[in-house]
């Protein structure tokens, strides 16, 4: 699977490297990611990250501002799923100290758009961390 060269910020790199590692080591997860057609916006405390999945193509993790510069018409960056999460909770999930479900149930992870796709978000991030 050809992949985008990667993000330049620390949180984007953490997501990208976790996704890449899981895709390279788990054929089922790779198939799941290859079949996704979603744009997930993750609003952190300081900035937003866009994770783009195009069916059969590479995934991309990019800061919202950089995505807007690349696509001035903004059609390419409209998220289908948008979540808000604090950086510390995000890091806890990446380190396995917390989970997507726990974060959602305690209000630390909030859906701003695409709530009905909660299962995809759960499957994407919880499998990425395992």
mmCIF file of N, CA and C in Angstrom:
data_model
loop_
_atom_site.group_PDB
_atom_site.id
_atom_site.type_symbol
_atom_site.label_atom_id
_atom_site.label_comp_id
_atom_site.label_asym_id
_atom_site.label_seq_id
_atom_site.Cartn_x
_atom_site.Cartn_y
_atom_site.Cartn_z
ATOM 1 N N UNK A 1 0.844 -1.174 0.000
ATOM 2 C CA UNK A 1 0.000 0.000 0.000
ATOM 3 C C UNK A 1 0.893 1.242 0.000
ATOM 4 N N UNK A 2 0.771 2.096 -0.998
ATOM 5 C CA UNK A 2 1.538 3.338 -1.043
ATOM 6 C C UNK A 2 0.922 4.327 -0.084
ATOM 7 N N UNK A 3 1.772 4.941 0.726
ATOM 8 C CA UNK A 3 1.271 5.843 1.746
ATOM 9 C C UNK A 3 1.860 7.231 1.588
ATOM 10 N N UNK A 4 1.101 8.215 2.008
ATOM 11 C CA UNK A 4 1.518 9.613 2.035
ATOM 12 C C UNK A 4 2.792 9.733 2.863
ATOM 13 N N UNK A 5 3.650 10.687 2.547
ATOM 14 C CA UNK A 5 4.946 10.759 3.234
ATOM 15 C C UNK A 5 4.854 11.112 4.706
ATOM 16 N N UNK A 6 3.781 11.683 5.177
ATOM 17 C CA UNK A 6 3.602 11.879 6.611
ATOM 18 C C UNK A 6 3.473 13.326 7.033
ATOM 19 N N UNK A 7 2.904 13.526 8.203
ATOM 20 C CA UNK A 7 2.672 14.866 8.742
ATOM 21 C C UNK A 7 3.945 15.462 9.352
ATOM 22 N N UNK A 8 3.874 16.751 9.672
ATOM 23 C CA UNK A 8 5.035 17.447 10.224
ATOM 24 C C UNK A 8 4.863 17.819 11.693
ATOM 25 N N UNK A 9 3.691 17.621 12.263
ATOM 26 C CA UNK A 9 3.452 17.977 13.668
ATOM 27 C C UNK A 9 3.467 16.725 14.537
ATOM 28 N N UNK A 10 3.689 16.902 15.823
ATOM 29 C CA UNK A 10 3.883 15.772 16.737
ATOM 30 C C UNK A 10 2.629 14.902 16.883
ATOM 31 N N UNK A 11 1.454 15.501 16.978
ATOM 32 C CA UNK A 11 0.241 14.699 17.147
ATOM 33 C C UNK A 11 -0.129 13.999 15.842
ATOM 34 N N UNK A 12 0.064 14.686 14.737
ATOM 35 C CA UNK A 12 -0.166 14.067 13.436
ATOM 36 C C UNK A 12 0.761 12.887 13.208
ATOM 37 N N UNK A 13 2.034 13.048 13.612
ATOM 38 C CA UNK A 13 2.995 11.950 13.471
ATOM 39 C C UNK A 13 2.598 10.763 14.343
ATOM 40 N N UNK A 14 2.089 11.035 15.542
ATOM 41 C CA UNK A 14 1.672 9.944 16.436
ATOM 42 C C UNK A 14 0.538 9.144 15.806
ATOM 43 N N UNK A 15 -0.461 9.835 15.262
ATOM 44 C CA UNK A 15 -1.580 9.142 14.607
ATOM 45 C C UNK A 15 -1.081 8.410 13.368
ATOM 46 N N UNK A 16 -0.323 9.096 12.547
ATOM 47 C CA UNK A 16 0.173 8.510 11.305
ATOM 48 C C UNK A 16 0.997 7.252 11.572
ATOM 49 N N UNK A 17 1.944 7.340 12.508
ATOM 50 C CA UNK A 17 2.803 6.189 12.808
ATOM 51 C C UNK A 17 2.016 5.025 13.390
ATOM 52 N N UNK A 18 1.019 5.315 14.232
ATOM 53 C CA UNK A 18 0.176 4.245 14.779
ATOM 54 C C UNK A 18 -0.627 3.572 13.678
ATOM 55 N N UNK A 19 -1.211 4.379 12.782
ATOM 56 C CA UNK A 19 -1.963 3.815 11.656
ATOM 57 C C UNK A 19 -1.054 2.992 10.753
ATOM 58 N N UNK A 20 0.085 3.560 10.405
ATOM 59 C CA UNK A 20 1.018 2.883 9.508
ATOM 60 C C UNK A 20 1.485 1.557 10.089
ATOM 61 N N UNK A 21 1.844 1.550 11.367
ATOM 62 C CA UNK A 21 2.298 0.327 12.025
ATOM 63 C C UNK A 21 1.214 -0.743 11.993
ATOM 64 N N UNK A 22 -0.020 -0.352 12.299
ATOM 65 C CA UNK A 22 -1.118 -1.324 12.323
ATOM 66 C C UNK A 22 -1.427 -1.837 10.915
ATOM 67 N N UNK A 23 -1.402 -0.936 9.922
ATOM 68 C CA UNK A 23 -1.662 -1.338 8.536
ATOM 69 C C UNK A 23 -0.608 -2.337 8.062
ATOM 70 N N UNK A 24 0.647 -2.101 8.442
ATOM 71 C CA UNK A 24 1.740 -2.972 7.992
ATOM 72 C C UNK A 24 1.772 -4.318 8.702
ATOM 73 N N UNK A 25 1.175 -4.408 9.894
ATOM 74 C CA UNK A 25 1.263 -5.650 10.662
ATOM 75 C C UNK A 25 -0.038 -6.445 10.734
ATOM 76 N N UNK A 26 -1.153 -5.859 10.333
ATOM 77 C CA UNK A 26 -2.445 -6.533 10.453
ATOM 78 C C UNK A 26 -3.198 -6.469 9.123
ATOM 79 N N UNK A 27 -3.231 -7.582 8.367
ATOM 80 C CA UNK A 27 -3.899 -7.583 7.063
ATOM 81 C C UNK A 27 -5.389 -7.212 7.135
ATOM 82 N N UNK A 28 -6.078 -7.614 8.205
ATOM 83 C CA UNK A 28 -7.500 -7.263 8.339
ATOM 84 C C UNK A 28 -7.671 -5.757 8.522
ATOM 85 N N UNK A 29 -6.797 -5.169 9.318
ATOM 86 C CA UNK A 29 -6.866 -3.720 9.542
ATOM 87 C C UNK A 29 -6.518 -2.975 8.255
ATOM 88 N N UNK A 30 -5.531 -3.491 7.516
ATOM 89 C CA UNK A 30 -5.168 -2.873 6.236
ATOM 90 C C UNK A 30 -6.366 -2.875 5.288
ATOM 91 N N UNK A 31 -7.075 -3.991 5.236
ATOM 92 C CA UNK A 31 -8.259 -4.079 4.373
ATOM 93 C C UNK A 31 -9.340 -3.097 4.836
ATOM 94 N N UNK A 32 -9.537 -2.991 6.150
ATOM 95 C CA UNK A 32 -10.511 -2.048 6.705
ATOM 96 C C UNK A 32 -10.164 -0.618 6.288
ATOM 97 N N UNK A 33 -8.900 -0.232 6.430
ATOM 98 C CA UNK A 33 -8.459 1.125 6.085
ATOM 99 C C UNK A 33 -8.577 1.367 4.582
ATOM 100 N N UNK A 34 -8.231 0.365 3.773
ATOM 101 C CA UNK A 34 -8.303 0.525 2.319
ATOM 102 C C UNK A 34 -9.738 0.699 1.832
ATOM 103 N N UNK A 35 -10.707 0.201 2.583
ATOM 104 C CA UNK A 35 -12.110 0.314 2.180
ATOM 105 C C UNK A 35 -12.816 1.532 2.763
ATOM 106 N N UNK A 36 -12.111 2.302 3.580
ATOM 107 C CA UNK A 36 -12.717 3.501 4.171
ATOM 108 C C UNK A 36 -12.804 4.626 3.152
ATOM 109 N N UNK A 37 -13.867 5.369 3.238
ATOM 110 C CA UNK A 37 -14.053 6.584 2.439
ATOM 111 C C UNK A 37 -14.551 7.651 3.406
ATOM 112 N N UNK A 38 -13.643 8.139 4.237
ATOM 113 C CA UNK A 38 -14.006 9.090 5.294
ATOM 114 C C UNK A 38 -12.951 10.181 5.410
ATOM 115 N N UNK A 39 -13.404 11.312 5.905
ATOM 116 C CA UNK A 39 -12.507 12.406 6.289
ATOM 117 C C UNK A 39 -12.818 12.707 7.742
ATOM 118 N N UNK A 40 -11.882 12.368 8.615
ATOM 119 C CA UNK A 40 -12.081 12.515 10.057
ATOM 120 C C UNK A 40 -11.299 13.740 10.535
ATOM 121 N N UNK A 41 -12.022 14.717 11.085
ATOM 122 C CA UNK A 41 -11.378 15.902 11.652
ATOM 123 C C UNK A 41 -11.284 15.693 13.157
ATOM 124 N N UNK A 42 -10.072 15.763 13.690
ATOM 125 C CA UNK A 42 -9.835 15.624 15.126
ATOM 126 C C UNK A 42 -9.445 17.005 15.651
ATOM 127 N N UNK A 43 -10.345 17.615 16.422
ATOM 128 C CA UNK A 43 -10.082 18.931 17.005
ATOM 129 C C UNK A 43 -9.377 18.745 18.344
ATOM 130 N N UNK A 44 -8.099 19.106 18.392
ATOM 131 C CA UNK A 44 -7.312 19.051 19.625
ATOM 132 C C UNK A 44 -7.358 20.422 20.300
ATOM 133 N N UNK A 45 -6.707 20.554 21.434
ATOM 134 C CA UNK A 45 -6.696 21.831 22.155
ATOM 135 C C UNK A 45 -6.111 22.965 21.316
ATOM 136 N N UNK A 46 -5.085 22.687 20.558
ATOM 137 C CA UNK A 46 -4.321 23.737 19.892
ATOM 138 C C UNK A 46 -4.615 23.878 18.407
ATOM 139 N N UNK A 47 -4.952 22.811 17.756
ATOM 140 C CA UNK A 47 -5.246 22.842 16.327
ATOM 141 C C UNK A 47 -6.023 21.588 15.942
ATOM 142 N N UNK A 48 -6.424 21.532 14.688
ATOM 143 C CA UNK A 48 -7.199 20.392 14.194
ATOM 144 C C UNK A 48 -6.372 19.590 13.198
ATOM 145 N N UNK A 49 -6.601 18.280 13.224
ATOM 146 C CA UNK A 49 -5.962 17.370 12.274
ATOM 147 C C UNK A 49 -7.029 16.741 11.395
ATOM 148 N N UNK A 50 -6.731 16.598 10.124
ATOM 149 C CA UNK A 50 -7.622 15.925 9.193
ATOM 150 C C UNK A 50 -6.980 14.598 8.810
ATOM 151 N N UNK A 51 -7.726 13.516 9.001
ATOM 152 C CA UNK A 51 -7.259 12.189 8.594
ATOM 153 C C UNK A 51 -8.138 11.779 7.422
ATOM 154 N N UNK A 52 -7.533 11.709 6.236
ATOM 155 C CA UNK A 52 -8.293 11.411 5.020
ATOM 156 C C UNK A 52 -8.065 9.963 4.597
ATOM 157 N N UNK A 53 -9.168 9.280 4.378
ATOM 158 C CA UNK A 53 -9.135 7.913 3.866
ATOM 159 C C UNK A 53 -9.889 7.912 2.545
ATOM 160 N N UNK A 54 -9.227 7.469 1.485
ATOM 161 C CA UNK A 54 -9.882 7.345 0.194
ATOM 162 C C UNK A 54 -9.842 5.881 -0.198
ATOM 163 N N UNK A 55 -10.997 5.350 -0.526
ATOM 164 C CA UNK A 55 -11.124 3.923 -0.816
ATOM 165 C C UNK A 55 -10.075 3.477 -1.837
ATOM 166 N N UNK A 56 -9.298 2.480 -1.447
ATOM 167 C CA UNK A 56 -8.297 1.909 -2.333
ATOM 168 C C UNK A 56 -7.033 2.736 -2.491
ATOM 169 N N UNK A 57 -6.941 3.844 -1.757
ATOM 170 C CA UNK A 57 -5.766 4.709 -1.880
ATOM 171 C C UNK A 57 -5.099 4.873 -0.526
ATOM 172 N N UNK A 58 -4.121 5.760 -0.481
ATOM 173 C CA UNK A 58 -3.374 6.018 0.740
ATOM 174 C C UNK A 58 -4.220 6.785 1.760
ATOM 175 N N UNK A 59 -3.796 6.738 3.004
ATOM 176 C CA UNK A 59 -4.402 7.622 3.995
ATOM 177 C C UNK A 59 -3.450 8.787 4.207
ATOM 178 N N UNK A 60 -3.997 9.881 4.699
ATOM 179 C CA UNK A 60 -3.198 11.089 4.890
ATOM 180 C C UNK A 60 -3.586 11.731 6.212
ATOM 181 N N UNK A 61 -2.599 12.192 6.959
ATOM 182 C CA UNK A 61 -2.830 12.923 8.204
ATOM 183 C C UNK A 61 -2.192 14.292 8.024
ATOM 184 N N UNK A 62 -3.000 15.350 8.160
ATOM 185 C CA UNK A 62 -2.506 16.693 7.876
ATOM 186 C C UNK A 62 -3.204 17.713 8.776
ATOM 187 N N UNK A 63 -2.482 18.759 9.155
ATOM 188 C CA UNK A 63 -3.094 19.830 9.933
ATOM 189 C C UNK A 63 -4.149 20.522 9.072
ATOM 190 N N UNK A 64 -5.234 20.950 9.711
ATOM 191 C CA UNK A 64 -6.336 21.587 8.989
ATOM 192 C C UNK A 64 -5.841 22.780 8.172
ATOM 193 N N UNK A 65 -4.982 23.602 8.756
ATOM 194 C CA UNK A 65 -4.476 24.788 8.065
ATOM 195 C C UNK A 65 -3.704 24.415 6.803
ATOM 196 N N UNK A 66 -2.902 23.360 6.881
ATOM 197 C CA UNK A 66 -2.144 22.909 5.713
ATOM 198 C C UNK A 66 -3.082 22.360 4.645
ATOM 199 N N UNK A 67 -4.121 21.653 5.073
ATOM 200 C CA UNK A 67 -5.100 21.114 4.128
ATOM 201 C C UNK A 67 -5.831 22.243 3.414
ATOM 202 N N UNK A 68 -6.152 23.307 4.158
ATOM 203 C CA UNK A 68 -6.836 24.454 3.549
ATOM 204 C C UNK A 68 -5.947 25.145 2.520
ATOM 205 N N UNK A 69 -4.654 25.195 2.780
ATOM 206 C CA UNK A 69 -3.720 25.796 1.822
ATOM 207 C C UNK A 69 -3.640 24.967 0.542
ATOM 208 N N UNK A 70 -3.681 23.642 0.687
ATOM 209 C CA UNK A 70 -3.591 22.750 -0.473
ATOM 210 C C UNK A 70 -4.882 22.738 -1.279
ATOM 211 N N UNK A 71 -6.007 23.007 -0.614
ATOM 212 C CA UNK A 71 -7.314 22.939 -1.261
ATOM 213 C C UNK A 71 -8.109 24.203 -0.938
ATOM 214 N N UNK A 72 -7.847 25.295 -1.658
ATOM 215 C CA UNK A 72 -8.499 26.567 -1.348
ATOM 216 C C UNK A 72 -10.026 26.531 -1.440
ATOM 217 N N UNK A 73 -10.581 25.655 -2.277
ATOM 218 C CA UNK A 73 -12.044 25.585 -2.395
ATOM 219 C C UNK A 73 -12.690 24.835 -1.231
ATOM 220 N N UNK A 74 -11.881 24.191 -0.401
ATOM 221 C CA UNK A 74 -12.306 23.477 0.812
ATOM 222 C C UNK A 74 -13.201 22.267 0.568
ATOM 223 N N UNK A 75 -13.508 21.933 -0.681
ATOM 224 C CA UNK A 75 -14.339 20.753 -0.932
ATOM 225 C C UNK A 75 -13.622 19.473 -0.521
ATOM 226 N N UNK A 76 -12.311 19.478 -0.656
ATOM 227 C CA UNK A 76 -11.524 18.283 -0.377
ATOM 228 C C UNK A 76 -11.297 18.050 1.114
ATOM 229 N N UNK A 77 -11.640 19.027 1.953
ATOM 230 C CA UNK A 77 -11.350 18.879 3.382
ATOM 231 C C UNK A 77 -12.589 18.905 4.270
ATOM 232 N N UNK A 78 -13.770 18.865 3.683
ATOM 233 C CA UNK A 78 -14.986 18.832 4.499
ATOM 234 C C UNK A 78 -15.086 17.468 5.180
ATOM 235 N N UNK A 79 -15.051 17.451 6.513
ATOM 236 C CA UNK A 79 -15.052 16.152 7.207
ATOM 237 C C UNK A 79 -16.416 15.472 7.179
ATOM 238 N N UNK A 80 -16.376 14.144 7.132
ATOM 239 C CA UNK A 80 -17.601 13.355 7.279
ATOM 240 C C UNK A 80 -17.808 12.992 8.744
ATOM 241 N N UNK A 81 -16.717 13.014 9.504
ATOM 242 C CA UNK A 81 -16.750 12.759 10.951
ATOM 243 C C UNK A 81 -15.882 13.835 11.602
ATOM 244 N N UNK A 82 -16.404 14.406 12.682
ATOM 245 C CA UNK A 82 -15.611 15.418 13.403
ATOM 246 C C UNK A 82 -15.725 15.154 14.893
ATOM 247 N N UNK A 83 -14.571 15.026 15.547
ATOM 248 C CA UNK A 83 -14.543 14.784 16.988
ATOM 249 C C UNK A 83 -13.677 15.837 17.671
ATOM 250 N N UNK A 84 -14.001 16.099 18.925
ATOM 251 C CA UNK A 84 -13.220 17.031 19.739
ATOM 252 C C UNK A 84 -12.687 16.257 20.931
ATOM 253 N N UNK A 85 -11.394 16.436 21.199
ATOM 254 C CA UNK A 85 -10.765 15.712 22.297
ATOM 255 C C UNK A 85 -9.600 16.547 22.838
ATOM 256 N N UNK A 86 -9.400 16.488 24.134
ATOM 257 C CA UNK A 86 -8.271 17.192 24.755
ATOM 258 C C UNK A 86 -6.988 16.404 24.485
ATOM 259 N N UNK A 87 -5.894 17.118 24.382
ATOM 260 C CA UNK A 87 -4.609 16.498 24.057
ATOM 261 C C UNK A 87 -4.248 15.403 25.056
ATOM 262 N N UNK A 88 -4.409 15.659 26.350
ATOM 263 C CA UNK A 88 -4.035 14.660 27.356
ATOM 264 C C UNK A 88 -4.845 13.379 27.194
ATOM 265 N N UNK A 89 -6.143 13.506 26.929
ATOM 266 C CA UNK A 89 -6.968 12.320 26.721
ATOM 267 C C UNK A 89 -6.545 11.592 25.450
ATOM 268 N N UNK A 90 -6.226 12.345 24.416
ATOM 269 C CA UNK A 90 -5.746 11.770 23.164
ATOM 270 C C UNK A 90 -4.474 10.955 23.406
ATOM 271 N N UNK A 91 -3.542 11.524 24.170
ATOM 272 C CA UNK A 91 -2.299 10.814 24.488
ATOM 273 C C UNK A 91 -2.571 9.567 25.324
ATOM 274 N N UNK A 92 -3.522 9.657 26.266
ATOM 275 C CA UNK A 92 -3.889 8.488 27.074
ATOM 276 C C UNK A 92 -4.419 7.361 26.195
ATOM 277 N N UNK A 93 -5.201 7.702 25.175
ATOM 278 C CA UNK A 93 -5.724 6.683 24.258
ATOM 279 C C UNK A 93 -4.574 6.067 23.467
ATOM 280 N N UNK A 94 -3.676 6.900 22.950
ATOM 281 C CA UNK A 94 -2.535 6.385 22.188
ATOM 282 C C UNK A 94 -1.652 5.469 23.024
ATOM 283 N N UNK A 95 -1.513 5.778 24.319
ATOM 284 C CA UNK A 95 -0.669 4.976 25.205
ATOM 285 C C UNK A 95 -1.407 3.775 25.786
ATOM 286 N N UNK A 96 -2.697 3.641 25.509
ATOM 287 C CA UNK A 96 -3.471 2.519 26.019
ATOM 288 C C UNK A 96 -3.968 2.701 27.438
ATOM 289 N N UNK A 97 -3.839 3.893 28.003
ATOM 290 C CA UNK A 97 -4.310 4.157 29.367
ATOM 291 C C UNK A 97 -5.815 4.416 29.410
ATOM 292 N N UNK A 98 -6.391 4.751 28.271
ATOM 293 C CA UNK A 98 -7.826 5.010 28.173
ATOM 294 C C UNK A 98 -8.318 4.380 26.877
ATOM 295 N N UNK A 99 -9.615 4.469 26.629
ATOM 296 C CA UNK A 99 -10.175 3.905 25.403
ATOM 297 C C UNK A 99 -11.138 4.906 24.772
ATOM 298 N N UNK A 100 -11.462 4.665 23.523
ATOM 299 C CA UNK A 100 -12.418 5.512 22.810
ATOM 300 C C UNK A 100 -13.764 5.496 23.521
ATOM 301 N N UNK A 101 -14.234 4.317 23.892
ATOM 302 C CA UNK A 101 -15.547 4.191 24.538
ATOM 303 C C UNK A 101 -15.560 4.924 25.875
ATOM 304 N N UNK A 102 -14.548 4.704 26.703
ATOM 305 C CA UNK A 102 -14.482 5.383 28.001
ATOM 306 C C UNK A 102 -14.447 6.900 27.814
ATOM 307 N N UNK A 103 -13.658 7.359 26.865
ATOM 308 C CA UNK A 103 -13.557 8.799 26.601
ATOM 309 C C UNK A 103 -14.889 9.374 26.149
ATOM 310 N N UNK A 104 -15.599 8.624 25.319
ATOM 311 C CA UNK A 104 -16.908 9.080 24.846
ATOM 312 C C UNK A 104 -17.916 9.109 25.993
ATOM 313 N N UNK A 105 -17.958 8.040 26.777
ATOM 314 C CA UNK A 105 -18.935 7.952 27.869
ATOM 315 C C UNK A 105 -18.682 8.978 28.971
ATOM 316 N N UNK A 106 -17.432 9.379 29.166
ATOM 317 C CA UNK A 106 -17.118 10.372 30.202
ATOM 318 C C UNK A 106 -17.117 11.802 29.656
ATOM 319 N N UNK A 107 -17.434 11.964 28.386
ATOM 320 C CA UNK A 107 -17.524 13.295 27.796
ATOM 321 C C UNK A 107 -16.196 13.894 27.378
ATOM 322 N N UNK A 108 -15.132 13.113 27.420
ATOM 323 C CA UNK A 108 -13.822 13.627 27.019
ATOM 324 C C UNK A 108 -13.644 13.613 25.502
ATOM 325 N N UNK A 109 -14.417 12.796 24.821
ATOM 326 C CA UNK A 109 -14.444 12.733 23.360
ATOM 327 C C UNK A 109 -15.852 13.111 22.935
ATOM 328 N N UNK A 110 -15.960 14.144 22.130
ATOM 329 C CA UNK A 110 -17.282 14.621 21.708
ATOM 330 C C UNK A 110 -17.378 14.586 20.196
ATOM 331 N N UNK A 111 -18.504 14.090 19.717
ATOM 332 C CA UNK A 111 -18.766 14.082 18.282
ATOM 333 C C UNK A 111 -19.424 15.394 17.905
ATOM 334 N N UNK A 112 -18.838 16.082 16.936
ATOM 335 C CA UNK A 112 -19.422 17.315 16.430
ATOM 336 C C UNK A 112 -20.139 17.046 15.112
ATOM 337 N N UNK A 113 -19.773 15.952 14.458
ATOM 338 C CA UNK A 113 -20.387 15.569 13.192
ATOM 339 C C UNK A 113 -20.154 14.079 12.988
ATOM 340 N N UNK A 114 -21.152 13.386 12.467
ATOM 341 C CA UNK A 114 -20.990 11.980 12.134
ATOM 342 C C UNK A 114 -21.156 11.025 13.300
ATOM 343 N N UNK A 115 -21.970 11.401 14.289
ATOM 344 C CA UNK A 115 -22.156 10.546 15.465
ATOM 345 C C UNK A 115 -22.604 9.137 15.080
ATOM 346 N N UNK A 116 -23.407 9.018 14.049
ATOM 347 C CA UNK A 116 -23.897 7.697 13.647
ATOM 348 C C UNK A 116 -22.775 6.791 13.129
ATOM 349 N N UNK A 117 -21.620 7.367 12.897
ATOM 350 C CA UNK A 117 -20.466 6.584 12.441
ATOM 351 C C UNK A 117 -19.547 6.241 13.606
ATOM 352 N N UNK A 118 -20.074 6.248 14.817
ATOM 353 C CA UNK A 118 -19.261 6.001 16.011
ATOM 354 C C UNK A 118 -18.554 4.646 15.938
ATOM 355 N N UNK A 119 -19.207 3.649 15.343
ATOM 356 C CA UNK A 119 -18.577 2.332 15.254
ATOM 357 C C UNK A 119 -17.313 2.387 14.395
ATOM 358 N N UNK A 120 -17.357 3.142 13.295
ATOM 359 C CA UNK A 120 -16.162 3.266 12.449
ATOM 360 C C UNK A 120 -15.025 3.928 13.219
ATOM 361 N N UNK A 121 -15.349 4.971 13.983
ATOM 362 C CA UNK A 121 -14.327 5.657 14.780
ATOM 363 C C UNK A 121 -13.761 4.698 15.818
ATOM 364 N N UNK A 122 -14.642 3.956 16.473
ATOM 365 C CA UNK A 122 -14.199 2.976 17.474
ATOM 366 C C UNK A 122 -13.274 1.944 16.832
ATOM 367 N N UNK A 123 -13.708 1.380 15.721
ATOM 368 C CA UNK A 123 -12.928 0.337 15.057
ATOM 369 C C UNK A 123 -11.589 0.894 14.564
ATOM 370 N N UNK A 124 -11.617 2.087 14.017
ATOM 371 C CA UNK A 124 -10.405 2.704 13.495
ATOM 372 C C UNK A 124 -9.378 2.942 14.592
ATOM 373 N N UNK A 125 -9.788 3.609 15.678
ATOM 374 C CA UNK A 125 -8.828 4.001 16.702
ATOM 375 C C UNK A 125 -8.532 2.911 17.721
ATOM 376 N N UNK A 126 -9.516 2.111 18.094
ATOM 377 C CA UNK A 126 -9.214 1.096 19.104
ATOM 378 C C UNK A 126 -8.343 -0.011 18.523
ATOM 379 N N UNK A 127 -8.558 -0.393 17.287
ATOM 380 C CA UNK A 127 -7.695 -1.402 16.673
ATOM 381 C C UNK A 127 -6.307 -0.832 16.406
ATOM 382 N N UNK A 128 -6.243 0.475 16.125
ATOM 383 C CA UNK A 128 -4.960 1.114 15.873
ATOM 384 C C UNK A 128 -4.085 1.066 17.125
ATOM 385 N N UNK A 129 -4.705 1.152 18.283
ATOM 386 C CA UNK A 129 -3.955 1.198 19.529
ATOM 387 C C UNK A 129 -3.612 -0.182 20.075
ATOM 388 N N UNK A 130 -4.276 -1.235 19.582
ATOM 389 C CA UNK A 130 -4.047 -2.572 20.155
ATOM 390 C C UNK A 130 -2.801 -3.227 19.599
#
